[in-house]
GROMACS .gro file of C-alpha atoms in nm:
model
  321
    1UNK     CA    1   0.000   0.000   0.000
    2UNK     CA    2   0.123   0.347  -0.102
    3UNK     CA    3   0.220   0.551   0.188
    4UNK     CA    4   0.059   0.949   0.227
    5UNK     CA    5   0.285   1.204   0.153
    6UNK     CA    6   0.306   1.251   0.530
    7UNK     CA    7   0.446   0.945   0.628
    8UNK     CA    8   0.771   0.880   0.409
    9UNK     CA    9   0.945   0.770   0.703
   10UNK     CA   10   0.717   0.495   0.789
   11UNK     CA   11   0.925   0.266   0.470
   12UNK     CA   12   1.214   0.261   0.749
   13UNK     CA   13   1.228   0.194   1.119
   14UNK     CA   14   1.227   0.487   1.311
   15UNK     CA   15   1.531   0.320   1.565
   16UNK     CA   16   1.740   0.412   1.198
   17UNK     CA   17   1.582   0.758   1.180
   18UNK     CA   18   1.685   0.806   1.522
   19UNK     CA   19   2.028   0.802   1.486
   20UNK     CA   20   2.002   1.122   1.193
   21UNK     CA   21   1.946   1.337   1.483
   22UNK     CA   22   1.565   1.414   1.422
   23UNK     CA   23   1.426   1.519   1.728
   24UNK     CA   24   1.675   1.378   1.977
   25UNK     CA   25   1.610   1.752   2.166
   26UNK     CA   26   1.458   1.638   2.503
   27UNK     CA   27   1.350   1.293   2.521
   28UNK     CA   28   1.254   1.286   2.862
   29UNK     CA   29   1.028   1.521   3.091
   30UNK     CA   30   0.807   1.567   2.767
   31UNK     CA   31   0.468   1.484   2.833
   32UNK     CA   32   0.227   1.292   2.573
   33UNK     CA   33  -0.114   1.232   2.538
   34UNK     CA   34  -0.102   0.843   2.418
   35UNK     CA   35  -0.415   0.688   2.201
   36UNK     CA   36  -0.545   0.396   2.070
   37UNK     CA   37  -0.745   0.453   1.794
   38UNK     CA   38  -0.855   0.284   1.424
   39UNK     CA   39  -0.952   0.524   1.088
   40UNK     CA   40  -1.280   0.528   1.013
   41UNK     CA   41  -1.443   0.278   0.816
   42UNK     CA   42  -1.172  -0.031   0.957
   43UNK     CA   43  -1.317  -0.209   1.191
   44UNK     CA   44  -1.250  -0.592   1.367
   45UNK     CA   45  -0.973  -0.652   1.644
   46UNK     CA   46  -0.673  -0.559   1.357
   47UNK     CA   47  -0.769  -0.209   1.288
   48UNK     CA   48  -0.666  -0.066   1.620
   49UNK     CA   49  -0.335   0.144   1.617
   50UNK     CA   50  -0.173   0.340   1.875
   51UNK     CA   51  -0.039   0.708   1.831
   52UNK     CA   52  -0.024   1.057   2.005
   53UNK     CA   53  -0.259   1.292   2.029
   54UNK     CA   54  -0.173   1.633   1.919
   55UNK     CA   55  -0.331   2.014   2.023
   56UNK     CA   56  -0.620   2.024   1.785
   57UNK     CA   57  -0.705   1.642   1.786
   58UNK     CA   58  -0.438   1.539   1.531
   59UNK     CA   59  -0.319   1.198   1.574
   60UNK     CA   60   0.050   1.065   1.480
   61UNK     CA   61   0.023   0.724   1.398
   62UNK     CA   62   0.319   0.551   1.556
   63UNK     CA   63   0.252   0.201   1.351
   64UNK     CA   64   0.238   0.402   1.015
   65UNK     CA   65   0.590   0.586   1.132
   66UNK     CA   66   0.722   0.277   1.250
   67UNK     CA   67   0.537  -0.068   1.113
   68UNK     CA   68   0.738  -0.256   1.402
   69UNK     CA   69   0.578  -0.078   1.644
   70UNK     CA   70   0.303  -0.306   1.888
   71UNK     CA   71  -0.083  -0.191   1.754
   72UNK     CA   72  -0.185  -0.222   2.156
   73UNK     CA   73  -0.093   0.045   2.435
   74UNK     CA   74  -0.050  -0.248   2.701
   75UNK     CA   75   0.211  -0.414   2.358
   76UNK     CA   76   0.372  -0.085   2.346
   77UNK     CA   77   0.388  -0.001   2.733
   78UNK     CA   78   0.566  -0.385   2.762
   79UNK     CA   79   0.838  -0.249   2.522
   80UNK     CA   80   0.975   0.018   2.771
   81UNK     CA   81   1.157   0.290   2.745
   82UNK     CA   82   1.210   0.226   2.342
   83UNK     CA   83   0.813   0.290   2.261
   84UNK     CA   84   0.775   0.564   2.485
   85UNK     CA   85   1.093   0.698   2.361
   86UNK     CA   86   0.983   0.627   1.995
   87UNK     CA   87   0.660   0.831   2.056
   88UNK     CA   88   0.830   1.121   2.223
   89UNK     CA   89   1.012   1.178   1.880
   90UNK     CA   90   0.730   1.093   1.680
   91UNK     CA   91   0.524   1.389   1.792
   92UNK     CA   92   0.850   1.626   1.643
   93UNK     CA   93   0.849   1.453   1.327
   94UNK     CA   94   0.539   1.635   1.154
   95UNK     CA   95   0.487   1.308   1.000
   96UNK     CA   96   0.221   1.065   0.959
   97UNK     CA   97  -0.010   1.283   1.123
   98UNK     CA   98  -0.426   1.167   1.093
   99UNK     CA   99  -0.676   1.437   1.108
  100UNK     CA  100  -0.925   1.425   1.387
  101UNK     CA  101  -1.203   1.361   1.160
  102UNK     CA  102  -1.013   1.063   1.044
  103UNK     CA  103  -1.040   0.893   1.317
  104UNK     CA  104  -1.207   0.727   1.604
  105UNK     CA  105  -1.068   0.694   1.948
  106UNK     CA  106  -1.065   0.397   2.136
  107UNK     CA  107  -0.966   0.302   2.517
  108UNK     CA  108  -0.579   0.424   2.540
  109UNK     CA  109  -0.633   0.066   2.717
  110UNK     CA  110  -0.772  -0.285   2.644
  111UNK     CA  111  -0.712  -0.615   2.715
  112UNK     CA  112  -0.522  -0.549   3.016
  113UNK     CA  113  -0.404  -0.797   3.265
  114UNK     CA  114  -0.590  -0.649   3.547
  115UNK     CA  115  -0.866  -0.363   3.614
  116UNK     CA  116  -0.836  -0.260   3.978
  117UNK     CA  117  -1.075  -0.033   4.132
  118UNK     CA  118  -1.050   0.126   4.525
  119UNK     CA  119  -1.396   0.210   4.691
  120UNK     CA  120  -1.445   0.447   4.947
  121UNK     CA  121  -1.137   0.656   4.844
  122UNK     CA  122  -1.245   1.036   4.896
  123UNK     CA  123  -1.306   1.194   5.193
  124UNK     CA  124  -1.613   1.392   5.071
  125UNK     CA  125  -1.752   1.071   4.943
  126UNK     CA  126  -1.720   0.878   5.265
  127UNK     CA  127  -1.889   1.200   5.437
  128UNK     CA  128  -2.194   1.149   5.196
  129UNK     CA  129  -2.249   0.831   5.317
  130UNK     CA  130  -2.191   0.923   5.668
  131UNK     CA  131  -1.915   0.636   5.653
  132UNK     CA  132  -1.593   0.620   5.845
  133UNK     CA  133  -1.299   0.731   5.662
  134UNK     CA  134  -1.124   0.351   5.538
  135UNK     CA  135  -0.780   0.270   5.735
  136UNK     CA  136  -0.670   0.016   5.421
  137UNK     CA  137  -0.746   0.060   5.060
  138UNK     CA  138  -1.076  -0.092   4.988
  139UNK     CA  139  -1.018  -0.292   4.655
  140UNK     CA  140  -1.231  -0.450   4.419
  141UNK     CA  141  -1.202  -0.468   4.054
  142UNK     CA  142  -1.392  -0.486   3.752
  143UNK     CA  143  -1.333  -0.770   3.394
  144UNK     CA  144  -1.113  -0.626   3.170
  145UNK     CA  145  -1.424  -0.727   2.922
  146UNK     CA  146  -1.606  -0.447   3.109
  147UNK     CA  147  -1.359  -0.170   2.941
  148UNK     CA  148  -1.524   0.060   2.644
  149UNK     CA  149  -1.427   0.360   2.460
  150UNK     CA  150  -1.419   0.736   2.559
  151UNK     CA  151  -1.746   0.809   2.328
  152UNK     CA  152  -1.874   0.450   2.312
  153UNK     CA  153  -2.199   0.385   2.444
  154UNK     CA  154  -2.302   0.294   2.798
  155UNK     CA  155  -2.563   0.003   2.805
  156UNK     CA  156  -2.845  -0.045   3.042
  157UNK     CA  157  -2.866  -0.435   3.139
  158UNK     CA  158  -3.163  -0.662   3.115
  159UNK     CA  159  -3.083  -0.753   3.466
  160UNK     CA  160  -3.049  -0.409   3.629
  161UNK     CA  161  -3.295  -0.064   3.697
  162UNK     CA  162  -3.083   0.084   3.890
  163UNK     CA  163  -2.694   0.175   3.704
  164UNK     CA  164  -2.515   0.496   3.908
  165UNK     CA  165  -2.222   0.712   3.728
  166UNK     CA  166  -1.918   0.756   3.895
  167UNK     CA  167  -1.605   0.974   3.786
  168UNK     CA  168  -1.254   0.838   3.844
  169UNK     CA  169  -0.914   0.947   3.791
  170UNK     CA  170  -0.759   0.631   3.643
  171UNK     CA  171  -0.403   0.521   3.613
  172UNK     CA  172  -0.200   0.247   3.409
  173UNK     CA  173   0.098   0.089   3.565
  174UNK     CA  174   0.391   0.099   3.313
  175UNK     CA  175   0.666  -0.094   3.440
  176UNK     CA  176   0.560  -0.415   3.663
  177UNK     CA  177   0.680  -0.513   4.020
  178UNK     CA  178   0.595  -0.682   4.290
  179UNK     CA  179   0.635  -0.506   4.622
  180UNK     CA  180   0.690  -0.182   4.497
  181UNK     CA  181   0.808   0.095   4.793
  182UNK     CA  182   0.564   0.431   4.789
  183UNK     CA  183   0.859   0.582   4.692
  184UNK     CA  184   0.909   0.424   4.359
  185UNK     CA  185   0.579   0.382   4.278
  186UNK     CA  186   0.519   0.689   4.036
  187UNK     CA  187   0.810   0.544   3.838
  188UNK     CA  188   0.574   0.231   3.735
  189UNK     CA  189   0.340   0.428   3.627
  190UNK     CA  190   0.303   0.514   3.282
  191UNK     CA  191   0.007   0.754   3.327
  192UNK     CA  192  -0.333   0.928   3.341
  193UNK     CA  193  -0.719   0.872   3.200
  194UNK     CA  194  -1.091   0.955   3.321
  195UNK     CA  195  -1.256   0.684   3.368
  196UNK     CA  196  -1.649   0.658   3.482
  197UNK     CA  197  -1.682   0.357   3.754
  198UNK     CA  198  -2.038   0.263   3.586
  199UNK     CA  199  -2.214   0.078   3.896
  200UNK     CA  200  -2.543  -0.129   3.900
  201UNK     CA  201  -2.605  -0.065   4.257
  202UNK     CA  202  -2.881  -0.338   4.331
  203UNK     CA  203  -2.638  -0.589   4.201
  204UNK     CA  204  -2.380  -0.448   4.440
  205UNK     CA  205  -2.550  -0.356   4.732
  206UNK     CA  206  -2.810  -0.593   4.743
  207UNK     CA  207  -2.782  -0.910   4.523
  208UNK     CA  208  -2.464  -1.150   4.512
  209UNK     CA  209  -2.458  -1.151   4.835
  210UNK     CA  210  -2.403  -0.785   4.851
  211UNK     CA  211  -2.028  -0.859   4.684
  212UNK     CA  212  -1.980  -0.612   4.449
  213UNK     CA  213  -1.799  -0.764   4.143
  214UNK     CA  214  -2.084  -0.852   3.928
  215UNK     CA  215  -2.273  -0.481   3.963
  216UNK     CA  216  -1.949  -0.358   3.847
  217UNK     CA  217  -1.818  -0.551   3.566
  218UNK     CA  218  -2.122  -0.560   3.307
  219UNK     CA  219  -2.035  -0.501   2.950
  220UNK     CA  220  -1.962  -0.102   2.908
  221UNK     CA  221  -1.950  -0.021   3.258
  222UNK     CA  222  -1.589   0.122   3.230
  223UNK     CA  223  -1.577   0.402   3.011
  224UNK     CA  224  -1.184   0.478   3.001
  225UNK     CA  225  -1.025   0.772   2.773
  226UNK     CA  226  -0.941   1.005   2.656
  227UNK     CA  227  -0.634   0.984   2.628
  228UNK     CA  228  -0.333   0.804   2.846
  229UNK     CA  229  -0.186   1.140   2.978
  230UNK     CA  230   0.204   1.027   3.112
  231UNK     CA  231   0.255   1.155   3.447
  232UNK     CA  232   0.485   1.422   3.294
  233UNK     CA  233   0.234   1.630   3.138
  234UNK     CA  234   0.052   1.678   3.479
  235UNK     CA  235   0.130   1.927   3.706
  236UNK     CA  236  -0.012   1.728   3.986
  237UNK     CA  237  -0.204   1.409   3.963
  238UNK     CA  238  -0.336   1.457   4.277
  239UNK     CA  239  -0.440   1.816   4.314
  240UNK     CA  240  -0.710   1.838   3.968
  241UNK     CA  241  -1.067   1.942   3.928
  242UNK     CA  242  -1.244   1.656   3.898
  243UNK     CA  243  -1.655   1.635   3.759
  244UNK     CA  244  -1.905   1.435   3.575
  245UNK     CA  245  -2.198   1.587   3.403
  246UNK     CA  246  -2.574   1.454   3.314
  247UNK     CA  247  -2.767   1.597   3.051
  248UNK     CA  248  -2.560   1.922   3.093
  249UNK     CA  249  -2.630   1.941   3.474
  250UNK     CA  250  -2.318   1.916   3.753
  251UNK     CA  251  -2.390   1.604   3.958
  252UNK     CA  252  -2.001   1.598   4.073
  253UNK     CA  253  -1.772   1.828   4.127
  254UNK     CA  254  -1.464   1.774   4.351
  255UNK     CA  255  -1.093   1.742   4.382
  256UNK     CA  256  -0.864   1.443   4.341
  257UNK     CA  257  -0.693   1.592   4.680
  258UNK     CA  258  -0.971   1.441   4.795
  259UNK     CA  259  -0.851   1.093   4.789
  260UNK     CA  260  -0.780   0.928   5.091
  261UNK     CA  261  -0.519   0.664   4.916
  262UNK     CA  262  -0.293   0.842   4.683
  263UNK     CA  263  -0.140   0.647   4.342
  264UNK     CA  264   0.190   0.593   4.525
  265UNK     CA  265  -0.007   0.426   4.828
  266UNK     CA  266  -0.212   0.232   4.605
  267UNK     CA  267   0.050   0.101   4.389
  268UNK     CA  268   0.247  -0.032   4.705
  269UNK     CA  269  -0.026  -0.140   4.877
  270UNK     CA  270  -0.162  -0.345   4.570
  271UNK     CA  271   0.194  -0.496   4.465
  272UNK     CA  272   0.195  -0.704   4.800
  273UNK     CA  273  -0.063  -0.897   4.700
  274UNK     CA  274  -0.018  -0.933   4.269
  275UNK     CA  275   0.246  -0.875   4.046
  276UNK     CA  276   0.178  -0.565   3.859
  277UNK     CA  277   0.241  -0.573   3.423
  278UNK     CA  278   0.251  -0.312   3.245
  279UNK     CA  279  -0.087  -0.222   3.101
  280UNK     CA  280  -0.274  -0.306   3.447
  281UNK     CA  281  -0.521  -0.022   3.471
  282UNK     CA  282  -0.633   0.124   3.841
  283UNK     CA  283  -0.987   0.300   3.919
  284UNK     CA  284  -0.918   0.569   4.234
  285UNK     CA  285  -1.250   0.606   4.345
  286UNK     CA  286  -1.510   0.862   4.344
  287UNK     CA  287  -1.614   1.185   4.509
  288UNK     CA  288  -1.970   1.249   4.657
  289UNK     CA  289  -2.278   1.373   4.418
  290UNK     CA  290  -2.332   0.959   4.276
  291UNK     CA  291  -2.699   0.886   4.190
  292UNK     CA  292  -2.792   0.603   4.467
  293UNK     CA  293  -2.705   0.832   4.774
  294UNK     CA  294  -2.950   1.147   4.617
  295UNK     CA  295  -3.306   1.210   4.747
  296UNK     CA  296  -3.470   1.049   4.593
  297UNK     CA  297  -3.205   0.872   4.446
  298UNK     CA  298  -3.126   0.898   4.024
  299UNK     CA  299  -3.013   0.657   3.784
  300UNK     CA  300  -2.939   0.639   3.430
  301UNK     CA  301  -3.185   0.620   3.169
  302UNK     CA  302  -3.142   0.553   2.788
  303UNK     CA  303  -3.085   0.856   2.635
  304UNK     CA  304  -2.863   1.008   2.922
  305UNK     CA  305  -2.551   1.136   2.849
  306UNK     CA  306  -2.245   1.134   3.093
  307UNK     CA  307  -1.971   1.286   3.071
  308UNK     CA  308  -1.668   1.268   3.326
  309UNK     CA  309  -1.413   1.521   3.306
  310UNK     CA  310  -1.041   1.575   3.491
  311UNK     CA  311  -0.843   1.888   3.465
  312UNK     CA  312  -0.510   1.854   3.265
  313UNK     CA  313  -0.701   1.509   3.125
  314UNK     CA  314  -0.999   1.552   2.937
  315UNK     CA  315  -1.352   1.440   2.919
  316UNK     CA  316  -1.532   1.143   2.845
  317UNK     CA  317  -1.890   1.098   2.704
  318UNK     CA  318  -2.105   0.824   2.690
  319UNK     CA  319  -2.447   0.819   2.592
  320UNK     CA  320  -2.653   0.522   2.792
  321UNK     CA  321  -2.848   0.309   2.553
   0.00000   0.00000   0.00000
């Protein structure tokens, strides 16, 4: 297949462009906003590419750049240093470059090993509920199966009337470990999404035994996007406006210094127990203004839309069908 005009250096492997000298300027402490997406009109499993997101939308497309390149984020995150290093470059190349209106965005994320979500993780949240602040990370976690796109639709189950938004800041570890010290933790991680915690709360609070994987894990119930933000672009992961919206109207609105169990406690506390891999994605918890604890309380109907926003991130929206 003929390559655009735009992507000449895709016929080579960028590790040979590399050593020209073309953008070697400040590989490190350059932040990127990291996609997976497919062009429009491919569809099935193969389409999917990753790339990185550019100010106005524009997407470089790493595989057309460099064809040896993994089409997966958790592929590309498992080759280190050399595809993050890769993509920093990339994005000075000017080549290869999609327009936004070429493309569709998927989950910077899918397929990964493990989706691992903390409950009970802000204070204002826990005041809501008039519960005691948690002394350990509460963790549960949702099927990687579960995972859907950043404007991919939310749908309502046959089995549930009652399905409750909740905004996240999300991570995804990028370097694995087992037993990881808080103070190396933000090293294995490779960044930043929204995600919304979708949550059928009679399943979880009432059915099952009141255990809450199966409320959580239904197909679409973890919107993730949009983008995979690395930790370098964020002037502090844990000090950000954080908000979801519902038909327009503010239901949440709080701030991820909220959170009781920062990403550095989480990632220590969660390594005693697994092995992290790259790609492993984490769910941080909520603030207050969910649906169940209103009066009377709201859930989603079809036609809703949701959208879950975090400063620095971005915003997701999902209409519920």
């Amino acid at each position: 297949m003929r390559l655009p005009a735009r992507c000449l250096l895709g016929a080579r492997r960028v590790s040979d462009w590399l050593l020209t000298g073309v953008g070697r300027r400040g590989v490190s402490g350059r932040g990127m906003r990291l996609v997976q997406f497919r062009r429009r009109g491919q569809e099935g499993a193969g389409a999917a590419r990753v790339g990185v997101e550019q100010e106005g939308g524009t997407v470089v497309d790493l595989n057309a750049l460099d064809p040896s390149l993994p089409h997966s984020m958790r592929a590309l995150l498992d080759t280190g240093d050399r595809g993050l290093d890769i993509a920093r470059r990339a994005v000075s190349s000017s080549q290869c470059v999609v327009p936004r209106s070429e493309l569709v965005l998927l989950p910077p994320v899918s397929g990964p090993d493990k989706v691992v979500c903390v409950g009970m993780n802000y204070r204002d949240h826990c005041l809501e509920q008039r519960a005691p602040v948690p002394a350990e990370p509460l963790i549960f976690n949702k099927f990687p199966s579960a995972i859907t796109g950043p404007h991919d639709d939310i749908t309502l189950p046959l089995e549930s009337q009652e399905v409750d938004w909740e905004v996240e800041l999300a991570f995804v570890i990028g370097r694995g470990g087992k037993n990881i010290s808080e103070g190396a933790a933000l090293s294995h991680v490779a960044g930043f999404m929204v995600a919304n915690d979708v949550s059928a709360r009679d399943w979880q609070m009432n059915r099952n035994g009141k255990q809450w994987l199966l409320g959580k894990t239904f197909d679409t119930f973890c919107p993730l996007g949009p983008a995979l933000v690395t930790t370098d672009a964020l002037s502090d992961p844990h000090s950000l406006g954080i908000r979801c919206r519902v038909n327009g109207s503010v239901v949440q609105d709080s701030n991820t210094s909220q959170m009781i169990f920062k990403t550095e406690a989480l990632v220590a506390w969660v390594s005693k127990f697994v092995t992290l891999v790259p790609g492993d994605v984490f769910l941080t918890g909520t603030p207050p203004g969910v649906g169940v604890f209103r009066n009377p309380p709201v859930f989603l109907k079809s036609g809703d839309v949701v959208e879950c926003e975090v400063d620095e991130i971005g915003v997701i929206r999902n209409t519920v069908v």
